[in-house]
């Protein structure tokens, strides 16, 4: 009896493993290190859970992990230019949008021209699931279509404007953000106007510049190339790198999964002498990093002076990620290094705040460790992140153009205040309080898509024609009915009036 039970159990385990080992292909043709930094832990976790993962990217592993197979595109694209101007303007925004979409198509050409990638379709590789980055190009969807497996989308940021339609998400500028711009969930009239124009501008540009170009590139390799927007509609799930603690509740269908936070690793001990510098601080430490946004060479001298003079008035020590060895005036309370273990620093109890450009990775780490943020957005999704940080209570926002010693000192005092420190801890608690960890969520829905490959959660809203979606036909019909009734009424009244008038005239004549 017990042997039989054990046999059943063993067979069950064996079967379970068989069913669970998925052959997964990841397509990441965008050469952005900060993006891949988020995908990597997810891909590695898939292998840890027994899946066989093949990854097309510009970032092959340096220490190979079992069941993680690279198809490397490294060295095939120009390294992304990282220096963007510090002053935001509409012309800069247009420049960046064109750059992004052209860059996406250039990556598409590189992807399809790669011999190892071509082998996938020439040798008819079978995958159970394909994971595709959703960012500046849908070229990968064309490749996924040839390989014929269900697709899961993944991002490192909030939804781009042109990604709403494919999931049937209604976009409404009155409370929904657009990356590149501020305003949060309570925008001014001007911000709503700005959002509306930017939303349609990006959508139209994406359709006619990015998708059309990518479709033409795909046609050089394949006979059957459906419109990319049609393939986009077949994406089973999208794993969004955000959480509503930060963005506020948005109206998303159940196939849009929030997984923001999974990249944050367990903190490791901080190396010396930084550890000593942090632990010996009497009043705590402020951490500063603008990623690659603010560089010594591109930062105006007067702005740098403003920051240093404000910091010199703080009793706190400062740890600053800066690529030069010294700062003007050699301030004593500042520790400089061009490489710093950001997550480990933010995790340290002595660290009291984070002065940052509000990139999604650093922002996520600040949420995770409950550290207040001074958000100084420069470009990309930073303005909308910064607005969300301020709105949810994790931090305050400051504009680079408005950076003076007084404004910065005021913001520093705000976040270093014990009340604000406690508030950041509360926000962080909310961030962590979820039914399932973000990594478990990401893996669960990825496996779900492969398990139920013929089933979709896709909202019916995504398939409804625009006229029907906006109920234009119903409104037109009802207007017609009202008009007919009104005219009939008017006609009847005029008839009655006429008869009365005629009767009066007759009686007068008599
Ligand atoms: C895992 O994927 C690689 C290709 O990336 C393939 O060569 C190998 O056969 C796969 N392993 C299993 C067990 O399917
Ligand atoms: C999914 O649909 C395809 C084609 O309609 C069919 O061949 C396949 O058996 C279905 N798979 C499952 C798991 O239902």
Short mmCIF file of C-alpha atoms in Angstrom, two decimals, residues 41-54 65-69 443:
data_model
loop_
_atom_site.label_atom_id
_atom_site.label_comp_id
_atom_site.label_asym_id
_atom_site.label_seq_id
_atom_site.Cartn_x
_atom_site.Cartn_y
_atom_site.Cartn_z
CA UNK A 41 16.75 38.21 -12.76
CA UNK A 42 13.40 37.16 -14.28
CA UNK A 43 15.08 35.03 -16.96
CA UNK A 44 17.41 33.46 -14.39
CA UNK A 45 14.49 32.72 -12.10
CA UNK A 46 12.77 30.89 -14.98
CA UNK A 47 15.81 28.60 -15.28
CA UNK A 48 15.87 28.08 -11.51
CA UNK A 49 12.30 26.84 -11.75
CA UNK A 50 13.33 24.21 -14.26
CA UNK A 51 12.69 25.89 -17.58
CA UNK A 52 15.02 25.97 -20.55
CA UNK A 53 15.56 29.56 -21.57
CA UNK A 54 17.10 30.85 -24.80
CA UNK A 65 23.85 29.66 -15.69
CA UNK A 66 22.52 26.16 -16.39
CA UNK A 67 19.64 26.04 -18.90
CA UNK A 68 20.23 29.67 -19.87
CA UNK A 69 21.37 29.81 -23.49
CA UNK A 443 6.65 33.57 -13.23
#
